[in-house]
Amino acid sequence: MNDRLAICPGSFDPITFGHLDIIQRAAKVFDHVIVAVFNNQSKSPLFTVEERMAMLELVTADMPNVSIDSHGGLLVDYAREKGAQAIVRGLRAVSDFEYELQITSMNRKLNEDVETFFIMTNNQYSFLSSSMVKEVAKYKGNVSDLVPQVVDKALKEKFTEQQENS
Ligand code: ADP
């Protein structure tokens, strides 16, 4: 049988322990996982795609079946191009559900060959999001137990840089 490939798509601006938990669990179930950074300009990203990818590379370095990529177009086209069988998304709270249902329905309409799977977040990360982390870090709050060390450092550098330039 062919290897099973899953895509974990997202903004990852920046990666948190919540994302990492989903990636680790997907990597146990699928033969190969591609974490794909999509540049959602409507979210006014803090980090460039390159910076986000570099952080993802570092924090998944110990996962041999996980690779990092980025894509500028439609997720379903990317999945087709890669020959992926699955898209894996994380679900935190009921509030995620409606949004995910809409995307999944649209993706299924565009490409019936790729199935979307949801992994429920570990309870301890239910209220964790990149935007929350950025908000706290911006005002010098402690996020060291919410993001990998390399991300904590990058957040401090980014906000210091922004303050110096303002
Ligand atoms: P997007 O902009 O596509 O929503 P995100 O980077 O915010 O991208 O999230 C990527 C994926 O990770 C989504 O499936 C999201 O639901 C999931 N995710 C984000 N934070 C968490 C968390 N704390 N626990 C579990 N899954 C999460």
PDB file of C-alpha atoms and ligand atoms in Angstrom:
ATOM      1  CA  MET A   1       0.000   0.000   0.000  1.00  0.00           C
ATOM      2  CA  ASN A   2       1.109   3.575  -0.710  1.00  0.00           C
ATOM      3  CA  ASP A   3       2.440   5.739   2.055  1.00  0.00           C
ATOM      4  CA  ARG A   4      -0.209   7.912   3.679  1.00  0.00           C
ATOM      5  CA  LEU A   5       0.554  11.612   3.456  1.00  0.00           C
ATOM      6  CA  ALA A   6      -1.206  14.292   5.488  1.00  0.00           C
ATOM      7  CA  ILE A   7      -0.978  18.062   5.244  1.00  0.00           C
ATOM      8  CA  CYS A   8      -1.216  20.201   8.401  1.00  0.00           C
ATOM      9  CA  PRO A   9      -2.042  23.634   6.984  1.00  0.00           C
ATOM     10  CA  GLY A  10      -2.117  26.894   8.914  1.00  0.00           C
ATOM     11  CA  SER A  11      -0.726  30.350   9.447  1.00  0.00           C
ATOM     12  CA  PHE A  12       1.582  29.281  12.305  1.00  0.00           C
ATOM     13  CA  ASP A  13       2.206  32.929  13.156  1.00  0.00           C
ATOM     14  CA  PRO A  14       3.963  31.719  15.282  1.00  0.00           C
ATOM     15  CA  ILE A  15       3.802  28.008  16.143  1.00  0.00           C
ATOM     16  CA  THR A  16       2.494  27.288  19.656  1.00  0.00           C
ATOM     17  CA  PHE A  17       2.492  24.135  21.815  1.00  0.00           C
ATOM     18  CA  GLY A  18      -1.118  23.643  20.623  1.00  0.00           C
ATOM     19  CA  HIS A  19       0.009  23.355  16.989  1.00  0.00           C
ATOM     20  CA  LEU A  20       2.951  21.188  17.982  1.00  0.00           C
ATOM     21  CA  ASP A  21       0.651  18.776  19.808  1.00  0.00           C
ATOM     22  CA  ILE A  22      -1.491  18.363  16.664  1.00  0.00           C
ATOM     23  CA  ILE A  23       1.590  17.861  14.449  1.00  0.00           C
ATOM     24  CA  GLN A  24       3.046  15.250  16.826  1.00  0.00           C
ATOM     25  CA  ARG A  25      -0.199  13.312  16.957  1.00  0.00           C
ATOM     26  CA  ALA A  26      -0.695  13.467  13.166  1.00  0.00           C
ATOM     27  CA  ALA A  27       2.865  12.192  12.720  1.00  0.00           C
ATOM     28  CA  LYS A  28       2.007   9.078  14.766  1.00  0.00           C
ATOM     29  CA  VAL A  29      -0.939   8.201  12.520  1.00  0.00           C
ATOM     30  CA  PHE A  30       0.335   9.135   9.046  1.00  0.00           C
ATOM     31  CA  ASP A  31       3.489   7.932   7.317  1.00  0.00           C
ATOM     32  CA  HIS A  32       4.448  11.445   6.376  1.00  0.00           C
ATOM     33  CA  VAL A  33       3.210  14.882   7.450  1.00  0.00           C
ATOM     34  CA  ILE A  34       3.844  18.145   5.632  1.00  0.00           C
ATOM     35  CA  VAL A  35       3.298  21.241   7.756  1.00  0.00           C
ATOM     36  CA  ALA A  36       2.368  23.887   5.181  1.00  0.00           C
ATOM     37  CA  VAL A  37       2.473  27.590   5.960  1.00  0.00           C
ATOM     38  CA  PHE A  38      -0.232  29.570   4.189  1.00  0.00           C
ATOM     39  CA  ASN A  39       0.114  33.309   4.122  1.00  0.00           C
ATOM     40  CA  ASN A  40      -3.246  34.632   5.233  1.00  0.00           C
ATOM     41  CA  GLN A  41      -2.769  38.373   4.605  1.00  0.00           C
ATOM     42  CA  SER A  42      -6.137  39.193   6.179  1.00  0.00           C
ATOM     43  CA  LYS A  43      -4.593  38.151   9.502  1.00  0.00           C
ATOM     44  CA  SER A  44      -1.756  40.779   9.181  1.00  0.00           C
ATOM     45  CA  PRO A  45       1.038  38.367  10.053  1.00  0.00           C
ATOM     46  CA  LEU A  46       3.726  39.281  12.569  1.00  0.00           C
ATOM     47  CA  PHE A  47       6.375  36.932  11.154  1.00  0.00           C
ATOM     48  CA  THR A  48       7.325  36.455   7.507  1.00  0.00           C
ATOM     49  CA  VAL A  49       6.623  33.069   5.924  1.00  0.00           C
ATOM     50  CA  GLU A  50      10.383  32.401   5.984  1.00  0.00           C
ATOM     51  CA  GLU A  51      10.622  33.183   9.710  1.00  0.00           C
ATOM     52  CA  ARG A  52       7.627  30.953  10.476  1.00  0.00           C
ATOM     53  CA  MET A  53       9.104  28.125   8.426  1.00  0.00           C
ATOM     54  CA  ALA A  54      12.504  28.450  10.122  1.00  0.00           C
ATOM     55  CA  MET A  55      10.850  28.146  13.565  1.00  0.00           C
ATOM     56  CA  LEU A  56       8.792  25.156  12.400  1.00  0.00           C
ATOM     57  CA  GLU A  57      11.948  23.473  11.034  1.00  0.00           C
ATOM     58  CA  LEU A  58      13.677  23.862  14.395  1.00  0.00           C
ATOM     59  CA  VAL A  59      10.849  22.594  16.566  1.00  0.00           C
ATOM     60  CA  THR A  60      10.092  19.577  14.366  1.00  0.00           C
ATOM     61  CA  ALA A  61      13.744  18.664  13.793  1.00  0.00           C
ATOM     62  CA  ASP A  62      13.342  15.549  15.986  1.00  0.00           C
ATOM     63  CA  MET A  63      10.369  14.268  13.943  1.00  0.00           C
ATOM     64  CA  PRO A  64      11.780  12.339  10.964  1.00  0.00           C
ATOM     65  CA  ASN A  65       8.477  11.993   9.095  1.00  0.00           C
ATOM     66  CA  VAL A  66       7.559  15.692   9.298  1.00  0.00           C
ATOM     67  CA  SER A  67       8.629  18.259   6.706  1.00  0.00           C
ATOM     68  CA  ILE A  68       7.949  21.968   6.340  1.00  0.00           C
ATOM     69  CA  ASP A  69       6.749  23.805   3.264  1.00  0.00           C
ATOM     70  CA  SER A  70       4.751  26.863   2.249  1.00  0.00           C
ATOM     71  CA  HIS A  71       2.145  27.541  -0.395  1.00  0.00           C
ATOM     72  CA  GLY A  72       0.506  30.661  -1.770  1.00  0.00           C
ATOM     73  CA  GLY A  73      -2.540  29.186  -3.479  1.00  0.00           C
ATOM     74  CA  LEU A  74      -5.479  26.977  -2.606  1.00  0.00           C
ATOM     75  CA  LEU A  75      -4.974  24.223  -0.057  1.00  0.00           C
ATOM     76  CA  VAL A  76      -6.835  21.655  -2.171  1.00  0.00           C
ATOM     77  CA  ASP A  77      -4.589  22.336  -5.169  1.00  0.00           C
ATOM     78  CA  TYR A  78      -1.540  21.947  -2.954  1.00  0.00           C
ATOM     79  CA  ALA A  79      -2.888  18.656  -1.550  1.00  0.00           C
ATOM     80  CA  ARG A  80      -3.496  17.350  -5.071  1.00  0.00           C
ATOM     81  CA  GLU A  81      -0.044  18.430  -6.241  1.00  0.00           C
ATOM     82  CA  LYS A  82       1.570  16.584  -3.314  1.00  0.00           C
ATOM     83  CA  GLY A  83      -0.648  13.507  -3.676  1.00  0.00           C
ATOM     84  CA  ALA A  84      -1.882  13.860  -0.080  1.00  0.00           C
ATOM     85  CA  GLN A  85      -4.761  11.727   1.191  1.00  0.00           C
ATOM     86  CA  ALA A  86      -5.543  13.900   4.193  1.00  0.00           C
ATOM     87  CA  ILE A  87      -5.722  17.379   5.619  1.00  0.00           C
ATOM     88  CA  VAL A  88      -5.366  17.506   9.393  1.00  0.00           C
ATOM     89  CA  ARG A  89      -6.741  20.382  11.445  1.00  0.00           C
ATOM     90  CA  GLY A  90      -6.937  20.954  15.171  1.00  0.00           C
ATOM     91  CA  LEU A  91     -10.197  21.690  16.974  1.00  0.00           C
ATOM     92  CA  ARG A  92     -10.088  23.635  20.197  1.00  0.00           C
ATOM     93  CA  ALA A  93     -13.532  24.763  21.237  1.00  0.00           C
ATOM     94  CA  VAL A  94     -17.014  24.873  19.761  1.00  0.00           C
ATOM     95  CA  SER A  95     -16.087  28.289  18.403  1.00  0.00           C
ATOM     96  CA  ASP A  96     -13.667  26.640  15.935  1.00  0.00           C
ATOM     97  CA  PHE A  97     -16.371  24.330  14.627  1.00  0.00           C
ATOM     98  CA  GLU A  98     -18.377  26.626  12.373  1.00  0.00           C
ATOM     99  CA  TYR A  99     -15.301  28.029  10.651  1.00  0.00           C
ATOM    100  CA  GLU A 100     -13.790  24.585  10.136  1.00  0.00           C
ATOM    101  CA  LEU A 101     -17.084  23.204   8.834  1.00  0.00           C
ATOM    102  CA  GLN A 102     -17.223  25.937   6.202  1.00  0.00           C
ATOM    103  CA  ILE A 103     -13.643  25.380   5.035  1.00  0.00           C
ATOM    104  CA  THR A 104     -14.029  21.609   5.011  1.00  0.00           C
ATOM    105  CA  SER A 105     -17.256  21.758   3.011  1.00  0.00           C
ATOM    106  CA  MET A 106     -15.691  24.087   0.470  1.00  0.00           C
ATOM    107  CA  ASN A 107     -12.545  21.972   0.221  1.00  0.00           C
ATOM    108  CA  ARG A 108     -14.614  18.832  -0.331  1.00  0.00           C
ATOM    109  CA  LYS A 109     -16.508  20.557  -3.123  1.00  0.00           C
ATOM    110  CA  LEU A 110     -13.231  21.587  -4.766  1.00  0.00           C
ATOM    111  CA  ASN A 111     -11.458  18.264  -4.332  1.00  0.00           C
ATOM    112  CA  GLU A 112     -13.296  15.096  -3.314  1.00  0.00           C
ATOM    113  CA  ASP A 113     -10.118  13.042  -3.186  1.00  0.00           C
ATOM    114  CA  VAL A 114      -8.722  14.582  -0.043  1.00  0.00           C
ATOM    115  CA  GLU A 115     -10.340  13.926   3.335  1.00  0.00           C
ATOM    116  CA  THR A 116     -10.161  16.349   6.274  1.00  0.00           C
ATOM    117  CA  PHE A 117      -9.444  14.908   9.727  1.00  0.00           C
ATOM    118  CA  PHE A 118      -9.802  16.760  13.010  1.00  0.00           C
ATOM    119  CA  ILE A 119      -7.763  16.201  16.099  1.00  0.00           C
ATOM    120  CA  MET A 120      -9.208  17.496  19.343  1.00  0.00           C
ATOM    121  CA  THR A 121      -6.735  19.595  21.196  1.00  0.00           C
ATOM    122  CA  ASN A 122      -5.173  18.511  24.429  1.00  0.00           C
ATOM    123  CA  ASN A 123      -7.276  20.238  27.147  1.00  0.00           C
ATOM    124  CA  GLN A 124      -4.348  22.232  28.389  1.00  0.00           C
ATOM    125  CA  TYR A 125      -4.145  24.027  25.011  1.00  0.00           C
ATOM    126  CA  SER A 126      -7.869  24.655  24.480  1.00  0.00           C
ATOM    127  CA  PHE A 127      -7.569  28.382  24.937  1.00  0.00           C
ATOM    128  CA  LEU A 128      -4.222  28.780  23.248  1.00  0.00           C
ATOM    129  CA  SER A 129      -3.955  30.632  19.952  1.00  0.00           C
ATOM    130  CA  SER A 130      -1.178  32.435  18.096  1.00  0.00           C
ATOM    131  CA  SER A 131      -3.089  35.701  18.364  1.00  0.00           C
ATOM    132  CA  MET A 132      -3.396  35.389  22.143  1.00  0.00           C
ATOM    133  CA  VAL A 133       0.298  34.619  22.439  1.00  0.00           C
ATOM    134  CA  LYS A 134       1.194  37.670  20.320  1.00  0.00           C
ATOM    135  CA  GLU A 135      -1.048  39.929  22.380  1.00  0.00           C
ATOM    136  CA  VAL A 136       0.524  38.788  25.656  1.00  0.00           C
ATOM    137  CA  ALA A 137       4.096  38.857  24.323  1.00  0.00           C
ATOM    138  CA  LYS A 138       3.604  42.349  22.902  1.00  0.00           C
ATOM    139  CA  TYR A 139       3.043  43.677  26.413  1.00  0.00           C
ATOM    140  CA  LYS A 140       5.945  41.619  27.756  1.00  0.00           C
ATOM    141  CA  GLY A 141       3.763  38.978  29.394  1.00  0.00           C
ATOM    142  CA  ASN A 142       5.266  35.554  29.983  1.00  0.00           C
ATOM    143  CA  VAL A 143       4.455  33.024  27.226  1.00  0.00           C
ATOM    144  CA  SER A 144       7.312  30.621  27.923  1.00  0.00           C
ATOM    145  CA  ASP A 145       4.965  27.750  28.821  1.00  0.00           C
ATOM    146  CA  LEU A 146       2.826  28.281  25.694  1.00  0.00           C
ATOM    147  CA  VAL A 147       5.423  28.280  22.911  1.00  0.00           C
ATOM    148  CA  PRO A 148       8.770  26.567  22.223  1.00  0.00           C
ATOM    149  CA  GLN A 149      11.852  28.411  23.481  1.00  0.00           C
ATOM    150  CA  VAL A 150      12.942  29.501  20.007  1.00  0.00           C
ATOM    151  CA  VAL A 151       9.528  31.125  19.468  1.00  0.00           C
ATOM    152  CA  ASP A 152       9.622  32.865  22.849  1.00  0.00           C
ATOM    153  CA  LYS A 153      12.977  34.361  21.884  1.00  0.00           C
ATOM    154  CA  ALA A 154      11.769  35.366  18.393  1.00  0.00           C
ATOM    155  CA  LEU A 155       8.697  37.103  19.871  1.00  0.00           C
ATOM    156  CA  LYS A 156      10.857  39.130  22.260  1.00  0.00           C
ATOM    157  CA  GLU A 157      13.181  40.129  19.427  1.00  0.00           C
ATOM    158  CA  LYS A 158      10.331  41.031  17.094  1.00  0.00           C
ATOM    159  CA  PHE A 159       8.554  43.269  19.601  1.00  0.00           C
ATOM    160  CA  THR A 160      11.784  44.942  20.718  1.00  0.00           C
ATOM    161  CA  GLU A 161      12.593  45.632  17.045  1.00  0.00           C
ATOM    162  CA  GLN A 162       9.081  47.053  16.504  1.00  0.00           C
ATOM    163  CA  GLN A 163       9.365  49.315  19.562  1.00  0.00           C
ATOM    164  CA  GLU A 164      12.745  50.621  18.432  1.00  0.00           C
ATOM    165  CA  ASN A 165      11.320  51.467  15.016  1.00  0.00           C
ATOM    166  CA  SER A 166       8.212  53.224  16.317  1.00  0.00           C
TER     167      SER A 166
HETATM  168  P1  ADP B   1      -5.386  29.174  10.363  1.00  0.00           P
HETATM  169  O1  ADP B   1      -5.027  30.601  10.060  1.00  0.00           O
HETATM  170  O2  ADP B   1      -5.469  28.327   9.156  1.00  0.00           O
HETATM  171  O3  ADP B   1      -6.546  28.985  11.290  1.00  0.00           O
HETATM  172  P2  ADP B   1      -3.590  28.591  12.552  1.00  0.00           P
HETATM  173  O4  ADP B   1      -2.112  28.715  12.462  1.00  0.00           O
HETATM  174  O5  ADP B   1      -4.301  29.553  13.434  1.00  0.00           O
HETATM  175  O6  ADP B   1      -4.085  28.638  11.077  1.00  0.00           O
HETATM  176  O7  ADP B   1      -3.975  27.121  12.980  1.00  0.00           O
HETATM  177  C1  ADP B   1      -3.537  26.006  12.241  1.00  0.00           C
HETATM  178  C2  ADP B   1      -4.249  24.769  12.753  1.00  0.00           C
HETATM  179  O8  ADP B   1      -3.881  24.516  14.111  1.00  0.00           O
HETATM  180  C3  ADP B   1      -5.762  24.901  12.769  1.00  0.00           C
HETATM  181  O9  ADP B   1      -6.307  23.645  12.458  1.00  0.00           O
HETATM  182  C4  ADP B   1      -6.082  25.267  14.186  1.00  0.00           C
HETATM  183  O10 ADP B   1      -7.391  24.872  14.561  1.00  0.00           O
HETATM  184  C5  ADP B   1      -5.039  24.454  14.922  1.00  0.00           C
HETATM  185  N1  ADP B   1      -4.714  25.015  16.228  1.00  0.00           N
HETATM  186  C6  ADP B   1      -4.352  26.271  16.536  1.00  0.00           C
HETATM  187  N2  ADP B   1      -4.157  26.407  17.867  1.00  0.00           N
HETATM  188  C7  ADP B   1      -4.410  25.188  18.404  1.00  0.00           C
HETATM  189  C8  ADP B   1      -4.418  24.675  19.735  1.00  0.00           C
HETATM  190  N3  ADP B   1      -4.143  25.435  20.785  1.00  0.00           N
HETATM  191  N4  ADP B   1      -4.720  23.370  19.907  1.00  0.00           N
HETATM  192  C9  ADP B   1      -5.027  22.605  18.837  1.00  0.00           C
HETATM  193  N5  ADP B   1      -5.056  23.018  17.577  1.00  0.00           N
HETATM  194  C10 ADP B   1      -4.763  24.298  17.348  1.00  0.00           C
END
